[in-house]
Amino acid sequence: MLDVQKIRKDFPILNRKVNGKQLIYFDNAATSQTPQQVIDVIVDYYSNYNANIHRGVHSLSQEATDAYEQARLKIQKHFNAKNSHEIIFTSGTTHSINLVANGFSSLLKKGDEIIVSALEHHSNIVPWQMLCERTGASLKVIPMNENGELILSEYEALLNKNTKLVFVNHISNALGTINPIEYIIEKAHAVGAAVLVDGAQSCPHLKPDVQALDVDFYVCSAHKICGPTGVGMLYGKEEWLNKLPPYQGGGEMIAEVSFEKTTYAGLPHKFEAGTPNICGGIAFGAALDYMNAIGFENIAEYENELLEYGTAELQKIEGLKIYGTAKEKTSVISFNVGSIHPYDIGTILDKMGIAVRTGHHCAQPIMDFYKIPGTIRASFMFYNTKEEIDAFITALKKAIMMLS
């Protein structure tokens, strides 16, 4: 059982007021908040050992390098990667996906097929469309049903000997649907296709085991997991990372450079050109420490309580429709109220100190499927409370009355 009030004290931002009201932060699917323990790590880095990493012989450089590489080991352990060099630091999920898409430009040809799902964030659609334009490969889409679940029989029908890559999110950012990625990976591998899973929305709520999943690539961002913005990771199986060419050229990613020829560094540095977000990487590791200390089983159990409570309370409001009613979902609720535009409700809720996300959530194909412009999305984390949900419901009812 979580001591939520004790946990809330770790997050200084939860003490602030917005428009004169106590902040209620229900925009966690866009970014989570950061605990003091992680903030302290960031301050400590810039206060005591800020230096560029690798190759430096002075003490500050060595301390920074040790801390950065220790963070890589923490990430390896958290995701249960076989090797630490299978963890590539990136600027986030989008960077990680583009790195893989760029690499496959030299591996695909006309006639090859790649598959994405109808539930994807734009960052897991657009790079693959660009890849198809460069290579002549074609893009196929796994359709979804009204509940926001993938139609797996249609997925199986799409798979064939020409399928080279499958891309799917672990959890939908717009609907909260938890996808059956074990099944998706197994079926893709049966036809020889590689699989990339977008874990941006799953990593705050559960603890993926990349070896147990047998996934080829897994990506996420630290800012969804109580860490800082601007840093994330790409996990890739060693054999796949060795097949892909470097994404960017520059310092750190080389072995030898001459005007005649350059040879590239081994993993992971082959994909980490230039000075990285050193502090961000270290804080990423600290954020995982923080969440693991709470326990992901505890987090999942409590957040499911919030999801069930919030869903039940919202369903009592006349004219309110929830989008995304999958049997397996996490603590995200997307909804609309009658013909009221989501933006209008979101604006009024903000005046009452409540932060929700409104719009298409970078998932326009999902909104097109439901024939709506967007939704209001309330997303919960383990530091939210039922009392906050009650205040949100009261404020929402006021907003509906004002706009009706």
Coordinates of C-alpha atoms in Angstrom, one line a residue:
M1 CA 0.0 0.0 0.0
L2 CA 1.4 3.4 -1.0
D3 CA 1.6 6.3 1.5
V4 CA 0.4 8.8 -1.1
Q5 CA 0.6 11.8 1.3
K6 CA 4.2 11.0 2.1
I7 CA 5.0 10.6 -1.6
R8 CA 3.3 13.9 -2.5
K9 CA 5.8 15.7 -0.2
D10 CA 8.6 14.6 -2.6
F11 CA 7.1 16.7 -5.4
P12 CA 7.5 20.5 -4.7
I13 CA 5.4 21.5 -7.6
L14 CA 2.3 19.9 -6.1
N15 CA 2.4 22.7 -3.5
R16 CA 1.9 25.5 -5.9
K17 CA -1.3 27.4 -6.8
V18 CA -2.5 28.1 -10.3
N19 CA -4.9 31.0 -10.8
G20 CA -5.3 31.1 -7.1
K21 CA -6.3 27.5 -6.8
Q22 CA -4.4 24.5 -5.5
L23 CA -2.8 22.8 -8.5
I24 CA -4.3 19.5 -9.5
Y25 CA -2.1 18.0 -12.1
F26 CA -3.8 15.5 -14.4
D27 CA -1.5 15.9 -17.5
N28 CA 0.9 13.1 -16.6
A29 CA 0.7 11.4 -20.0
A30 CA 2.3 14.5 -21.5
T31 CA 5.0 14.7 -18.8
S32 CA 5.2 13.5 -15.2
Q33 CA 6.4 15.7 -12.4
T34 CA 9.8 15.4 -10.8
P35 CA 10.6 14.5 -7.2
Q36 CA 13.0 16.5 -5.0
Q37 CA 15.3 13.5 -5.0
V38 CA 15.8 13.8 -8.7
I39 CA 16.0 17.6 -8.6
D40 CA 18.8 17.3 -6.0
V41 CA 20.8 15.0 -8.4
I42 CA 20.5 17.6 -11.1
V43 CA 21.6 20.4 -8.7
D44 CA 24.5 18.3 -7.4
Y45 CA 25.8 17.6 -10.9
Y46 CA 25.9 21.3 -11.8
S47 CA 27.2 22.3 -8.4
N48 CA 29.9 19.8 -7.9
Y49 CA 31.1 17.8 -11.0
N50 CA 29.9 19.4 -14.2
A51 CA 32.3 18.4 -16.9
N52 CA 32.4 16.7 -20.3
I53 CA 32.6 13.0 -20.2
H54 CA 34.9 10.3 -21.7
R55 CA 38.6 10.8 -22.5
G56 CA 39.0 13.5 -19.8
V57 CA 41.9 12.7 -17.4
H58 CA 40.9 15.3 -14.8
S59 CA 38.9 14.4 -11.7
L60 CA 35.6 16.2 -12.7
S61 CA 35.5 14.5 -16.1
Q62 CA 36.1 11.1 -14.5
E63 CA 33.4 11.7 -11.9
A64 CA 30.9 12.8 -14.5
T65 CA 31.8 9.8 -16.7
D66 CA 31.4 7.4 -13.9
A67 CA 28.0 8.8 -12.9
Y68 CA 26.8 8.8 -16.5
E69 CA 27.9 5.2 -17.2
Q70 CA 26.5 4.1 -13.8
A71 CA 23.1 5.5 -15.0
R72 CA 23.4 3.4 -18.2
L73 CA 23.9 0.3 -15.9
K74 CA 20.8 1.3 -13.9
I75 CA 18.7 1.5 -17.1
Q76 CA 20.1 -1.8 -18.3
K77 CA 19.1 -3.5 -15.0
H78 CA 15.7 -1.8 -15.0
F79 CA 14.8 -3.1 -18.4
N80 CA 16.7 -6.3 -18.0
A81 CA 18.8 -5.8 -21.2
K82 CA 21.5 -8.5 -21.7
N83 CA 24.3 -5.9 -22.2
S84 CA 24.8 -2.3 -21.1
H85 CA 26.0 -1.4 -24.6
E86 CA 22.5 -2.3 -25.9
I87 CA 21.3 0.9 -24.1
I88 CA 21.7 3.9 -26.2
F89 CA 21.1 7.4 -24.7
T90 CA 19.0 9.6 -26.9
S91 CA 17.1 12.9 -26.4
G92 CA 13.9 10.9 -26.0
T93 CA 11.4 8.5 -27.7
T94 CA 11.1 10.5 -30.9
H95 CA 14.9 10.6 -31.3
S96 CA 15.1 6.9 -30.6
I97 CA 12.5 6.0 -33.2
N98 CA 14.1 8.2 -35.9
L99 CA 17.5 6.6 -35.2
V100 CA 16.1 3.2 -36.0
A101 CA 14.1 4.5 -39.0
N102 CA 17.2 6.1 -40.4
G103 CA 19.2 2.9 -39.9
F104 CA 16.7 0.8 -41.9
S105 CA 16.9 3.1 -44.9
S106 CA 19.8 1.0 -46.1
L107 CA 18.1 -2.3 -45.2
L108 CA 14.8 -1.9 -47.0
K109 CA 13.8 -2.0 -50.7
K110 CA 10.8 -1.6 -52.9
G111 CA 8.3 -4.4 -52.2
D112 CA 9.2 -4.6 -48.5
E113 CA 6.4 -3.9 -46.1
I114 CA 6.3 -2.4 -42.6
I115 CA 3.4 -2.4 -40.2
V116 CA 2.2 0.2 -37.7
S117 CA -1.0 0.2 -35.5
A118 CA -3.9 2.6 -35.7
L119 CA -3.2 3.6 -32.1
E120 CA 0.2 5.2 -32.7
H121 CA 1.4 8.6 -31.6
H122 CA 2.6 10.7 -34.6
S123 CA 6.2 10.0 -33.6
N124 CA 5.6 6.4 -34.4
I125 CA 3.9 7.1 -37.7
V126 CA 5.7 9.9 -39.5
P127 CA 9.3 8.5 -39.4
W128 CA 8.0 5.3 -41.0
Q129 CA 6.2 7.2 -43.7
M130 CA 9.4 9.1 -44.4
L131 CA 11.2 5.7 -44.5
C132 CA 8.8 4.4 -47.0
E133 CA 9.3 7.5 -49.2
R134 CA 13.1 6.9 -49.1
T135 CA 13.0 3.2 -49.8
G136 CA 9.9 2.4 -51.7
A137 CA 8.6 0.1 -48.9
S138 CA 4.9 0.2 -48.2
L139 CA 3.1 1.0 -44.9
K140 CA 0.3 -1.2 -43.6
V141 CA -1.9 -0.4 -40.6
I142 CA -3.4 -2.7 -37.9
P143 CA -7.0 -1.4 -37.5
M144 CA -8.7 -0.7 -34.2
N145 CA -12.2 -1.3 -32.9
E146 CA -14.6 1.0 -31.1
N147 CA -13.2 0.1 -27.7
G148 CA -9.8 1.3 -28.8
E149 CA -8.3 -2.2 -29.1
L150 CA -6.3 -3.5 -32.0
I151 CA -8.0 -6.1 -34.2
L152 CA -5.5 -8.9 -34.0
S153 CA -7.0 -11.1 -36.7
E154 CA -6.4 -8.2 -39.1
Y155 CA -2.8 -8.0 -37.9
E156 CA -2.2 -11.7 -38.6
A157 CA -3.7 -11.2 -42.1
L158 CA -1.2 -8.4 -42.8
L159 CA 1.9 -10.4 -41.9
N160 CA 3.7 -12.1 -44.8
K161 CA 7.2 -12.9 -46.1
N162 CA 7.6 -9.3 -47.2
T163 CA 7.0 -7.9 -43.7
K164 CA 10.3 -6.5 -42.4
L165 CA 9.3 -4.3 -39.5
V166 CA 6.4 -4.0 -37.0
F167 CA 5.9 -0.9 -34.9
V168 CA 3.4 -0.6 -32.0
N169 CA 3.1 1.3 -28.8
H170 CA 3.0 -0.7 -25.6
I171 CA 0.3 1.7 -24.2
S172 CA -1.7 4.3 -26.2
N173 CA -1.1 7.8 -25.1
A174 CA -4.5 8.9 -26.3
L175 CA -6.7 6.1 -25.0
G176 CA -4.6 4.2 -22.4
T177 CA -5.0 0.9 -24.1
I178 CA -2.4 -1.7 -23.1
N179 CA -1.5 -3.6 -26.3
P180 CA -0.7 -7.3 -26.3
I181 CA 2.8 -6.8 -27.3
E182 CA 4.0 -10.3 -26.4
Y183 CA 1.5 -11.7 -29.0
I184 CA 2.4 -9.0 -31.6
I185 CA 6.2 -9.7 -31.2
E186 CA 5.7 -13.5 -31.4
K187 CA 3.7 -13.3 -34.6
A188 CA 6.1 -10.8 -36.2
H189 CA 9.1 -13.0 -35.5
A190 CA 7.3 -16.0 -37.0
V191 CA 7.6 -14.3 -40.4
G192 CA 11.1 -12.9 -39.7
A193 CA 10.1 -9.3 -39.0
A194 CA 11.8 -7.1 -36.4
V195 CA 9.7 -5.3 -33.8
L196 CA 10.0 -1.8 -32.3
V197 CA 7.9 -1.0 -29.2
D198 CA 7.2 2.6 -28.2
G199 CA 7.3 2.4 -24.4
A200 CA 6.8 6.1 -23.7
Q201 CA 3.5 5.6 -22.0
S202 CA 4.1 2.1 -20.5
C203 CA 7.3 2.9 -18.5
P204 CA 5.6 5.1 -15.9
H205 CA 3.2 2.3 -15.1
L206 CA 4.9 -1.0 -15.5
K207 CA 8.4 -2.5 -15.7
P208 CA 9.2 -4.0 -19.2
D209 CA 11.6 -6.9 -19.4
V210 CA 13.1 -6.7 -22.9
Q211 CA 14.6 -10.1 -22.8
A212 CA 11.4 -11.8 -21.7
L213 CA 9.5 -9.9 -24.4
D214 CA 12.2 -10.8 -26.9
V215 CA 11.6 -7.4 -28.4
D216 CA 14.2 -6.1 -31.0
F217 CA 13.9 -2.4 -30.1
Y218 CA 12.3 -0.6 -27.1
V219 CA 12.2 3.1 -26.6
C220 CA 11.2 5.6 -23.9
S221 CA 11.6 9.1 -22.5
A222 CA 12.8 10.0 -19.0
H223 CA 10.4 12.8 -18.5
K224 CA 7.4 10.4 -18.5
I225 CA 9.1 8.5 -15.6
C226 CA 9.7 11.3 -13.1
G227 CA 13.0 12.3 -14.8
P228 CA 14.1 15.4 -16.8
T229 CA 13.1 16.3 -20.3
G230 CA 15.5 16.0 -23.2
V231 CA 16.8 12.5 -22.5
G232 CA 15.6 9.0 -23.2
M233 CA 16.8 5.6 -24.3
L234 CA 16.8 3.2 -27.2
Y235 CA 17.2 -0.5 -26.3
G236 CA 18.2 -2.6 -29.3
K237 CA 19.4 -6.2 -29.5
E238 CA 23.1 -6.2 -30.1
E239 CA 22.8 -8.0 -33.5
W240 CA 20.4 -5.3 -34.7
L241 CA 22.4 -2.4 -33.5
N242 CA 25.4 -3.8 -35.2
K243 CA 23.5 -3.9 -38.5
L244 CA 22.4 -0.3 -38.4
P245 CA 24.7 2.5 -39.6
P246 CA 25.5 5.5 -37.4
Y247 CA 22.7 8.1 -37.2
Q248 CA 24.9 11.2 -36.8
G249 CA 28.5 11.9 -37.3
G250 CA 30.8 13.8 -34.9
G251 CA 32.9 13.4 -31.8
E252 CA 32.6 10.3 -29.6
M253 CA 31.1 8.0 -32.3
I254 CA 34.4 7.4 -34.1
A255 CA 37.3 5.0 -33.7
E256 CA 39.8 6.6 -36.1
V257 CA 39.4 9.7 -38.4
S258 CA 41.5 10.6 -41.4
F259 CA 40.6 12.5 -44.6
E260 CA 40.8 9.2 -46.5
K261 CA 38.5 7.2 -44.2
T262 CA 36.7 7.2 -40.8
T263 CA 36.0 4.1 -38.8
Y264 CA 33.3 4.0 -36.2
A265 CA 33.3 3.3 -32.5
G266 CA 31.6 0.2 -31.1
L267 CA 28.4 0.1 -29.2
P268 CA 26.9 2.2 -27.6
H269 CA 29.1 5.1 -28.7
K270 CA 28.5 4.5 -32.4
F271 CA 25.0 6.1 -31.9
E272 CA 26.0 8.8 -29.4
A273 CA 27.7 11.5 -31.4
G274 CA 28.7 14.7 -29.6
T275 CA 28.3 15.8 -26.0
P276 CA 25.2 14.2 -24.6
N277 CA 22.8 15.4 -22.0
I278 CA 25.1 14.3 -19.2
C279 CA 23.1 15.6 -16.3
G280 CA 19.9 14.3 -17.9
G281 CA 21.3 10.8 -18.2
I282 CA 22.4 10.8 -14.6
A283 CA 19.0 12.1 -13.5
F284 CA 17.3 9.4 -15.6
G285 CA 19.0 6.8 -13.5
A286 CA 18.0 8.6 -10.3
A287 CA 14.4 8.7 -11.5
L288 CA 14.4 4.9 -12.0
D289 CA 15.9 4.5 -8.5
Y290 CA 13.0 6.6 -7.1
M291 CA 10.3 4.7 -8.8
N292 CA 11.8 1.3 -8.1
A293 CA 12.0 2.2 -4.4
I294 CA 8.2 2.8 -4.5
G295 CA 7.7 -0.4 -6.5
F296 CA 6.0 -0.8 -9.8
E297 CA 3.5 -3.4 -8.5
N298 CA 2.4 -0.9 -5.9
I299 CA 2.2 1.9 -8.5
A300 CA 0.1 -0.2 -10.9
E301 CA -2.3 -1.3 -8.2
Y302 CA -2.8 2.2 -6.9
E303 CA -3.1 3.8 -10.3
N304 CA -5.7 1.2 -11.3
E305 CA -7.8 2.2 -8.3
L306 CA -7.6 5.8 -9.5
L307 CA -8.6 4.7 -13.0
E308 CA -11.6 2.8 -11.8
Y309 CA -12.7 5.6 -9.5
G310 CA -12.3 8.3 -12.0
T311 CA -14.0 6.3 -14.7
A312 CA -17.0 5.6 -12.5
E313 CA -17.4 9.2 -11.4
L314 CA -17.1 10.5 -15.0
Q315 CA -19.7 8.1 -16.2
K316 CA -22.2 9.7 -13.9
I317 CA -22.1 12.9 -15.8
E318 CA -24.9 13.2 -18.4
G319 CA -23.8 13.5 -22.0
L320 CA -20.2 12.5 -21.2
K321 CA -18.6 9.9 -23.5
I322 CA -15.4 8.1 -22.7
Y323 CA -13.1 7.1 -25.7
G324 CA -11.0 4.0 -25.1
T325 CA -12.7 1.3 -23.1
A326 CA -10.3 -1.5 -23.6
K327 CA -10.4 -4.4 -21.2
E328 CA -6.7 -3.8 -20.5
K329 CA -5.8 -0.1 -20.0
T330 CA -3.9 2.2 -17.7
S331 CA -4.7 5.4 -15.9
V332 CA -5.7 7.6 -18.9
I333 CA -9.2 8.7 -19.5
S334 CA -10.1 10.5 -22.7
F335 CA -13.6 12.0 -23.0
N336 CA -15.9 14.6 -24.5
V337 CA -19.1 16.2 -23.2
G338 CA -21.9 16.6 -25.8
S339 CA -20.9 19.1 -28.5
I340 CA -18.7 21.2 -26.2
H341 CA -15.3 21.7 -27.6
P342 CA -12.5 20.1 -25.5
Y343 CA -10.5 23.3 -25.6
D344 CA -13.3 25.3 -23.9
I345 CA -13.6 22.8 -21.0
G346 CA -9.8 22.6 -20.7
T347 CA -9.5 26.4 -20.5
I348 CA -12.1 26.7 -17.7
L349 CA -10.6 23.8 -15.8
D350 CA -7.2 25.6 -15.9
K351 CA -8.9 28.7 -14.3
M352 CA -9.8 26.3 -11.4
G353 CA -6.2 25.1 -11.1
I354 CA -6.7 21.8 -12.9
A355 CA -4.3 20.7 -15.6
V356 CA -5.6 18.4 -18.3
R357 CA -4.6 17.9 -21.9
T358 CA -7.0 18.8 -24.7
G359 CA -6.7 18.2 -28.5
H360 CA -5.8 15.3 -30.7
H361 CA -2.8 14.3 -28.4
C362 CA -0.5 13.8 -31.5
A363 CA -2.8 10.9 -32.5
Q364 CA -5.0 12.4 -35.3
P365 CA -5.8 9.0 -36.9
I366 CA -7.5 7.9 -33.6
M367 CA -9.6 11.1 -33.6
D368 CA -10.4 10.6 -37.3
F369 CA -11.6 7.0 -36.4
Y370 CA -14.0 8.4 -33.8
K371 CA -14.9 11.4 -36.1
I372 CA -14.0 14.0 -33.4
P373 CA -11.6 16.9 -33.4
G374 CA -10.0 15.8 -30.1
T375 CA -10.7 14.9 -26.5
I376 CA -10.2 16.0 -22.9
R377 CA -7.6 13.7 -21.4
A378 CA -7.1 13.2 -17.7
S379 CA -4.1 11.1 -16.9
F380 CA -3.1 10.0 -13.4
M381 CA 0.1 9.0 -11.6
F382 CA 0.8 7.5 -8.3
Y383 CA 1.0 10.9 -6.6
N384 CA -2.6 11.8 -7.5
T385 CA -5.5 11.2 -5.1
K386 CA -9.2 10.4 -5.2
E387 CA -9.7 13.7 -3.5
E388 CA -8.2 15.4 -6.5
I389 CA -10.5 13.4 -8.7
D390 CA -13.5 14.6 -6.7
A391 CA -12.4 18.2 -7.1
F392 CA -11.9 17.6 -10.8
I393 CA -15.4 16.2 -11.1
T394 CA -16.9 19.2 -9.3
A395 CA -14.9 21.7 -11.5
L396 CA -15.9 19.8 -14.6
K397 CA -19.6 20.0 -13.8
K398 CA -19.2 23.8 -13.2
A399 CA -17.4 24.1 -16.6
I400 CA -20.2 22.1 -18.3
M401 CA -22.9 24.4 -16.8
M402 CA -21.0 27.5 -17.9
L403 CA -20.7 26.2 -21.5
S404 CA -24.2 24.7 -21.9

